[in-house]
């Protein structure tokens, strides 16, 4: 493995642009597939990337293919759709999926590619597009030891923290559990703020106490701390995407015949926010959902 291995990236959007930018600026020959949002593609081409028109063309140019798309349907389309990656792979290639997908999709894709002697690695991400541009994402990787060692220098181009979660499939499971816990904090925070307002309790005092104790967290501050200043964009992750991730998590628990009482409650809180028309807003707008449900004015507006 050298830094000269050729990389192909599908999904140069909010997260993918930062990944691609760091790869090309750190010396990796990079191919990207064009899409309707021209701005990030044009920027990457100016920086030295090569553009191709199809996923198959991208696979033909690359030693390592990186996927950065929304979820399981998009992964399946990129891999197995018309002129998909799978139609052009060759033995020895590695496909790294950074998407938050469904474990069953990850398994099916890995098994299908194995027939062509291609390794499929689940390496989902945490943090935001800001850290993507800075090359400071976190990733959790499901891969055998040899493959992990081979791709680690590539991951290091755009990640600050790289965790080898375990064998194939463990990266996506770790990501779904991580996101479940994160969204549980977000939904509990929104509900707690509503309860405080209804009771007449000062939100500033609630924030002060939680900030000084063990309940405090980065997620709490992104939601409650910023909301107290009228900012509901402290966590730049849409409610629609959060809902998708929780659906995947509850599916995983159900397939293992495990109860997921809290997971289902969190999922339905997110579903409710979507039903209220807030799906494309960021997760802190769960507070807006509480306002719509309760009729309360919870946070100030700028």
Tab-separated table of C-alpha atoms in Angstrom:
chain	number	residue	atom	x	y	z
A	1	UNK	CA	0.000	0.000	0.000
A	2	UNK	CA	1.383	3.407	-0.980
A	3	UNK	CA	-0.110	6.860	-1.091
A	4	UNK	CA	-0.109	6.546	-4.875
A	5	UNK	CA	-3.002	4.068	-4.989
A	6	UNK	CA	-5.786	5.356	-7.204
A	7	UNK	CA	-9.000	6.338	-5.423
A	8	UNK	CA	-12.476	6.629	-6.899
A	9	UNK	CA	-15.169	8.423	-4.898
A	10	UNK	CA	-18.932	8.330	-5.433
A	11	UNK	CA	-20.897	10.960	-3.522
A	12	UNK	CA	-18.974	14.239	-3.420
A	13	UNK	CA	-21.712	16.031	-1.478
A	14	UNK	CA	-21.614	17.670	1.942
A	15	UNK	CA	-19.414	14.998	3.547
A	16	UNK	CA	-17.928	13.539	0.391
A	17	UNK	CA	-16.482	16.814	-0.863
A	18	UNK	CA	-14.330	17.149	2.232
A	19	UNK	CA	-13.187	13.536	1.966
A	20	UNK	CA	-12.315	13.963	-1.710
A	21	UNK	CA	-10.597	17.309	-1.187
A	22	UNK	CA	-8.314	15.871	1.484
A	23	UNK	CA	-7.482	12.834	-0.635
A	24	UNK	CA	-6.499	14.841	-3.705
A	25	UNK	CA	-4.593	17.467	-1.710
A	26	UNK	CA	-2.618	14.736	0.083
A	27	UNK	CA	-1.405	13.177	-3.113
A	28	UNK	CA	-3.910	10.464	-3.958
A	29	UNK	CA	-4.839	10.214	-7.649
A	30	UNK	CA	-8.595	10.770	-7.437
A	31	UNK	CA	-11.527	10.109	-9.747
A	32	UNK	CA	-15.000	11.413	-8.933
A	33	UNK	CA	-18.336	10.737	-10.559
A	34	UNK	CA	-20.223	13.809	-11.650
A	35	UNK	CA	-23.763	14.533	-10.460
A	36	UNK	CA	-26.347	17.285	-10.664
A	37	UNK	CA	-24.677	19.462	-8.025
A	38	UNK	CA	-21.817	20.815	-10.092
A	39	UNK	CA	-20.147	23.088	-7.535
A	40	UNK	CA	-18.311	20.409	-5.486
A	41	UNK	CA	-17.344	18.416	-8.581
A	42	UNK	CA	-16.003	21.485	-10.380
A	43	UNK	CA	-14.016	22.439	-7.284
A	44	UNK	CA	-12.456	18.975	-7.038
A	45	UNK	CA	-11.546	18.959	-10.723
A	46	UNK	CA	-9.826	22.330	-10.257
A	47	UNK	CA	-7.832	20.763	-7.427
A	48	UNK	CA	-6.658	17.911	-9.637
A	49	UNK	CA	-9.358	15.233	-9.585
A	50	UNK	CA	-10.603	13.533	-12.742
A	51	UNK	CA	-14.321	13.363	-13.483
A	52	UNK	CA	-16.093	10.376	-15.059
A	53	UNK	CA	-19.731	9.974	-16.010
A	54	UNK	CA	-20.668	6.543	-14.600
A	55	UNK	CA	-20.016	4.440	-11.522
A	56	UNK	CA	-18.612	1.687	-13.738
A	57	UNK	CA	-16.115	4.102	-15.314
A	58	UNK	CA	-15.042	5.150	-11.838
A	59	UNK	CA	-14.493	1.536	-10.754
A	60	UNK	CA	-12.317	0.911	-13.819
A	61	UNK	CA	-9.952	3.732	-12.833
A	62	UNK	CA	-9.558	2.939	-9.134
A	63	UNK	CA	-7.736	0.575	-6.819
A	64	UNK	CA	-9.967	1.644	-3.933
A	65	UNK	CA	-13.547	2.829	-4.437
A	66	UNK	CA	-15.104	4.969	-1.687
A	67	UNK	CA	-18.874	5.361	-1.366
A	68	UNK	CA	-20.294	8.354	0.509
A	69	UNK	CA	-24.041	8.240	-0.083
A	70	UNK	CA	-27.145	8.552	2.066
A	71	UNK	CA	-28.221	5.010	2.929
A	72	UNK	CA	-28.943	1.440	1.844
A	73	UNK	CA	-31.025	2.195	-1.307
A	74	UNK	CA	-28.331	4.516	-2.618
A	75	UNK	CA	-25.573	1.977	-1.882
A	76	UNK	CA	-27.495	-0.692	-3.799
A	77	UNK	CA	-28.068	1.656	-6.753
A	78	UNK	CA	-24.411	2.716	-6.945
A	79	UNK	CA	-23.185	-0.864	-6.690
A	80	UNK	CA	-25.739	-2.829	-8.708
A	81	UNK	CA	-27.753	-0.301	-10.726
A	82	UNK	CA	-27.232	0.615	-14.369
A	83	UNK	CA	-23.474	0.788	-15.044
A	84	UNK	CA	-22.871	0.188	-11.363
A	85	UNK	CA	-19.560	-0.303	-9.600
A	86	UNK	CA	-20.085	-4.067	-9.359
A	87	UNK	CA	-20.251	-4.384	-13.159
A	88	UNK	CA	-16.663	-3.184	-13.541
A	89	UNK	CA	-14.746	-4.421	-10.498
A	90	UNK	CA	-11.708	-6.664	-10.745
A	91	UNK	CA	-9.970	-9.031	-8.308
A	92	UNK	CA	-7.980	-7.331	-5.579
A	93	UNK	CA	-9.974	-4.117	-5.464
A	94	UNK	CA	-11.389	-2.709	-2.231
A	95	UNK	CA	-14.726	-0.902	-1.917
A	96	UNK	CA	-15.000	1.252	1.210
A	97	UNK	CA	-18.546	2.230	2.162
A	98	UNK	CA	-18.602	5.293	4.419
A	99	UNK	CA	-22.406	5.539	4.257
A	100	UNK	CA	-24.708	4.805	7.169
A	101	UNK	CA	-26.375	1.807	5.574
A	102	UNK	CA	-28.372	-1.179	6.782
A	103	UNK	CA	-26.363	-4.182	8.046
A	104	UNK	CA	-28.304	-6.606	5.833
A	105	UNK	CA	-27.412	-4.507	2.760
A	106	UNK	CA	-23.781	-4.435	3.837
A	107	UNK	CA	-23.762	-8.222	4.176
A	108	UNK	CA	-25.406	-8.837	0.792
A	109	UNK	CA	-23.049	-6.445	-0.960
A	110	UNK	CA	-19.979	-7.944	0.686
A	111	UNK	CA	-21.025	-11.474	-0.285
A	112	UNK	CA	-21.793	-10.473	-3.875
A	113	UNK	CA	-18.427	-8.757	-4.354
A	114	UNK	CA	-16.528	-11.615	-2.751
A	115	UNK	CA	-17.476	-13.755	-5.760
A	116	UNK	CA	-15.331	-11.377	-7.838
A	117	UNK	CA	-12.520	-11.424	-5.222
A	118	UNK	CA	-13.307	-7.836	-4.250
A	119	UNK	CA	-13.321	-6.794	-0.597
A	120	UNK	CA	-16.186	-4.659	0.717
A	121	UNK	CA	-15.365	-2.651	3.845
A	122	UNK	CA	-17.930	-0.881	6.034
A	123	UNK	CA	-16.339	2.306	7.369
A	124	UNK	CA	-19.111	4.746	8.374
A	125	UNK	CA	-18.306	8.189	9.723
A	126	UNK	CA	-19.100	10.508	12.588
A	127	UNK	CA	-18.715	14.282	12.927
A	128	UNK	CA	-19.913	16.855	10.395
A	129	UNK	CA	-19.047	18.406	7.007
A	130	UNK	CA	-16.897	20.936	8.873
A	131	UNK	CA	-14.584	18.183	10.120
A	132	UNK	CA	-14.758	16.513	6.697
A	133	UNK	CA	-13.236	19.625	5.121
A	134	UNK	CA	-10.615	19.718	7.886
A	135	UNK	CA	-9.718	16.029	7.428
A	136	UNK	CA	-10.825	15.348	11.004
A	137	UNK	CA	-13.662	12.848	10.674
A	138	UNK	CA	-13.992	9.751	12.828
A	139	UNK	CA	-14.481	6.358	11.243
A	140	UNK	CA	-15.243	2.870	12.549
A	141	UNK	CA	-14.051	0.108	10.259
A	142	UNK	CA	-15.333	-3.415	9.712
A	143	UNK	CA	-12.575	-5.352	7.940
A	144	UNK	CA	-10.088	-8.170	8.363
A	145	UNK	CA	-6.708	-7.171	9.778
A	146	UNK	CA	-4.843	-7.232	6.464
A	147	UNK	CA	-7.408	-5.122	4.628
A	148	UNK	CA	-7.570	-2.647	7.502
A	149	UNK	CA	-3.784	-2.208	7.396
A	150	UNK	CA	-3.920	-1.754	3.622
A	151	UNK	CA	-6.545	0.992	3.617
A	152	UNK	CA	-5.543	2.778	6.818
A	153	UNK	CA	-3.297	5.356	5.066
A	154	UNK	CA	-6.233	6.266	2.821
A	155	UNK	CA	-8.577	6.676	5.783
A	156	UNK	CA	-5.953	8.791	7.554
A	157	UNK	CA	-6.151	11.338	4.737
A	158	UNK	CA	-9.613	12.411	5.913
A	159	UNK	CA	-9.989	10.990	9.445
A	160	UNK	CA	-8.572	12.064	12.780
A	161	UNK	CA	-9.699	8.970	14.691
A	162	UNK	CA	-9.738	5.545	13.039
A	163	UNK	CA	-11.233	2.676	15.050
A	164	UNK	CA	-10.918	-0.903	13.811
A	165	UNK	CA	-14.310	-2.048	15.079
A	166	UNK	CA	-13.727	-5.684	14.194
A	167	UNK	CA	-14.377	-8.030	11.272
A	168	UNK	CA	-16.542	-7.098	8.266
A	169	UNK	CA	-19.945	-5.807	9.350
A	170	UNK	CA	-18.875	-4.514	12.749
A	171	UNK	CA	-18.286	-0.954	11.547
A	172	UNK	CA	-21.894	-0.365	10.538
A	173	UNK	CA	-23.247	-1.996	13.706
A	174	UNK	CA	-21.059	0.267	15.831
A	175	UNK	CA	-22.234	3.315	13.869
A	176	UNK	CA	-25.920	2.477	14.344
A	177	UNK	CA	-25.496	2.002	18.091
A	178	UNK	CA	-23.558	5.273	18.279
A	179	UNK	CA	-26.319	7.117	16.422
A	180	UNK	CA	-29.043	5.534	18.539
A	181	UNK	CA	-27.398	6.807	21.716
A	182	UNK	CA	-26.826	10.243	20.158
A	183	UNK	CA	-30.431	10.590	19.020
A	184	UNK	CA	-31.701	9.348	22.375
A	185	UNK	CA	-29.870	12.294	23.950
A	186	UNK	CA	-31.309	14.686	21.360
A	187	UNK	CA	-34.907	13.549	21.786
A	188	UNK	CA	-34.650	13.471	25.582
A	189	UNK	CA	-33.170	16.973	25.552
A	190	UNK	CA	-36.023	18.368	23.440
A	191	UNK	CA	-38.633	16.724	25.667
A	192	UNK	CA	-36.869	17.897	28.829
A	193	UNK	CA	-36.802	21.486	27.586
A	194	UNK	CA	-40.533	21.353	26.894
A	195	UNK	CA	-41.219	19.995	30.381
A	196	UNK	CA	-39.077	22.713	31.939
A	197	UNK	CA	-40.922	25.487	30.079
A	198	UNK	CA	-44.327	24.044	30.958
A	199	UNK	CA	-43.385	23.909	34.643
A	200	UNK	CA	-42.023	27.449	34.639
A	201	UNK	CA	-38.430	26.345	35.270
A	202	UNK	CA	-35.661	28.544	33.906
A	203	UNK	CA	-34.001	26.910	30.893
A	204	UNK	CA	-30.805	28.734	31.812
A	205	UNK	CA	-30.789	27.015	35.196
A	206	UNK	CA	-31.464	23.632	33.590
A	207	UNK	CA	-28.580	24.207	31.185
A	208	UNK	CA	-26.307	25.357	34.027
A	209	UNK	CA	-26.930	22.269	36.140
A	210	UNK	CA	-26.562	19.763	33.292
A	211	UNK	CA	-23.443	21.516	31.980
A	212	UNK	CA	-21.795	21.122	35.386
A	213	UNK	CA	-22.592	17.437	35.865
A	214	UNK	CA	-22.191	13.969	34.444
A	215	UNK	CA	-25.235	14.316	32.173
A	216	UNK	CA	-23.418	16.923	30.103
A	217	UNK	CA	-22.255	15.976	26.596
A	218	UNK	CA	-21.257	17.490	23.307
A	219	UNK	CA	-24.626	16.467	21.882
A	220	UNK	CA	-26.505	18.188	24.715
A	221	UNK	CA	-24.572	21.402	24.092
A	222	UNK	CA	-25.157	21.233	20.327
A	223	UNK	CA	-28.900	20.979	20.953
A	224	UNK	CA	-29.706	22.828	24.188
A	225	UNK	CA	-26.746	25.177	24.496
A	226	UNK	CA	-27.130	26.560	20.999
A	227	UNK	CA	-30.937	26.576	21.162
A	228	UNK	CA	-30.849	28.933	24.143
A	229	UNK	CA	-29.222	31.449	21.811
A	230	UNK	CA	-31.922	30.918	19.185
A	231	UNK	CA	-29.744	28.640	17.033
A	232	UNK	CA	-31.337	25.363	15.924
A	233	UNK	CA	-28.458	24.435	13.610
A	234	UNK	CA	-25.942	23.406	16.244
A	235	UNK	CA	-25.994	19.804	15.024
A	236	UNK	CA	-25.940	19.792	11.224
A	237	UNK	CA	-27.671	16.467	10.635
A	238	UNK	CA	-31.182	16.359	9.262
A	239	UNK	CA	-34.116	14.851	11.095
A	240	UNK	CA	-34.873	12.763	7.987
A	241	UNK	CA	-31.399	11.203	8.080
A	242	UNK	CA	-31.633	10.624	11.819
A	243	UNK	CA	-34.962	8.864	11.293
A	244	UNK	CA	-33.395	6.621	8.662
A	245	UNK	CA	-30.535	5.693	10.998
A	246	UNK	CA	-32.901	4.852	13.861
A	247	UNK	CA	-35.003	2.733	11.509
A	248	UNK	CA	-31.893	0.764	10.597
A	249	UNK	CA	-31.017	0.415	14.289
A	250	UNK	CA	-34.456	-0.886	15.289
A	251	UNK	CA	-34.430	-3.282	12.319
A	252	UNK	CA	-31.079	-4.624	13.518
A	253	UNK	CA	-32.365	-5.168	17.056
A	254	UNK	CA	-35.526	-6.823	15.750
A	255	UNK	CA	-33.557	-9.192	13.514
A	256	UNK	CA	-31.587	-10.311	16.575
A	257	UNK	CA	-34.829	-10.732	18.566
A	258	UNK	CA	-33.740	-8.057	21.021
A	259	UNK	CA	-36.196	-5.656	22.636
A	260	UNK	CA	-35.601	-2.033	21.679
A	261	UNK	CA	-38.059	-0.098	23.794
A	262	UNK	CA	-35.996	3.084	23.948
A	263	UNK	CA	-34.909	2.751	20.324
A	264	UNK	CA	-38.502	2.518	19.119
A	265	UNK	CA	-39.489	5.530	21.236
A	266	UNK	CA	-36.635	7.588	19.809
A	267	UNK	CA	-37.512	6.449	16.287
A	268	UNK	CA	-41.160	7.422	16.697
A	269	UNK	CA	-40.186	10.831	18.098
A	270	UNK	CA	-38.205	11.393	14.910
A	271	UNK	CA	-41.032	10.052	12.745
A	272	UNK	CA	-43.374	12.510	14.450
A	273	UNK	CA	-41.038	15.411	13.682
A	274	UNK	CA	-41.006	14.345	10.026
A	275	UNK	CA	-44.809	14.172	10.005
A	276	UNK	CA	-44.852	17.736	11.314
A	277	UNK	CA	-42.908	18.848	8.247
A	278	UNK	CA	-39.499	19.181	9.890
A	279	UNK	CA	-37.649	16.358	8.149
A	280	UNK	CA	-35.237	18.543	6.201
A	281	UNK	CA	-34.365	20.653	9.226
A	282	UNK	CA	-31.516	19.792	11.546
A	283	UNK	CA	-31.953	17.539	14.587
A	284	UNK	CA	-32.177	20.434	17.110
A	285	UNK	CA	-35.506	21.233	15.438
A	286	UNK	CA	-36.863	18.392	17.554
A	287	UNK	CA	-37.435	21.347	19.861
A	288	UNK	CA	-39.682	22.853	17.190
A	289	UNK	CA	-41.558	19.561	17.072
A	290	UNK	CA	-42.143	19.849	20.825
A	291	UNK	CA	-43.395	23.404	20.319
A	292	UNK	CA	-45.876	22.238	17.678
A	293	UNK	CA	-47.070	19.330	19.821
A	294	UNK	CA	-47.370	21.267	23.084
A	295	UNK	CA	-48.161	24.780	21.909
A	296	UNK	CA	-45.248	26.098	23.976
A	297	UNK	CA	-42.681	28.709	22.988
A	298	UNK	CA	-39.535	26.911	24.109
A	299	UNK	CA	-36.585	28.774	22.594
A	300	UNK	CA	-36.062	32.363	21.435
A	301	UNK	CA	-36.075	33.148	17.720
A	302	UNK	CA	-33.493	35.508	16.220
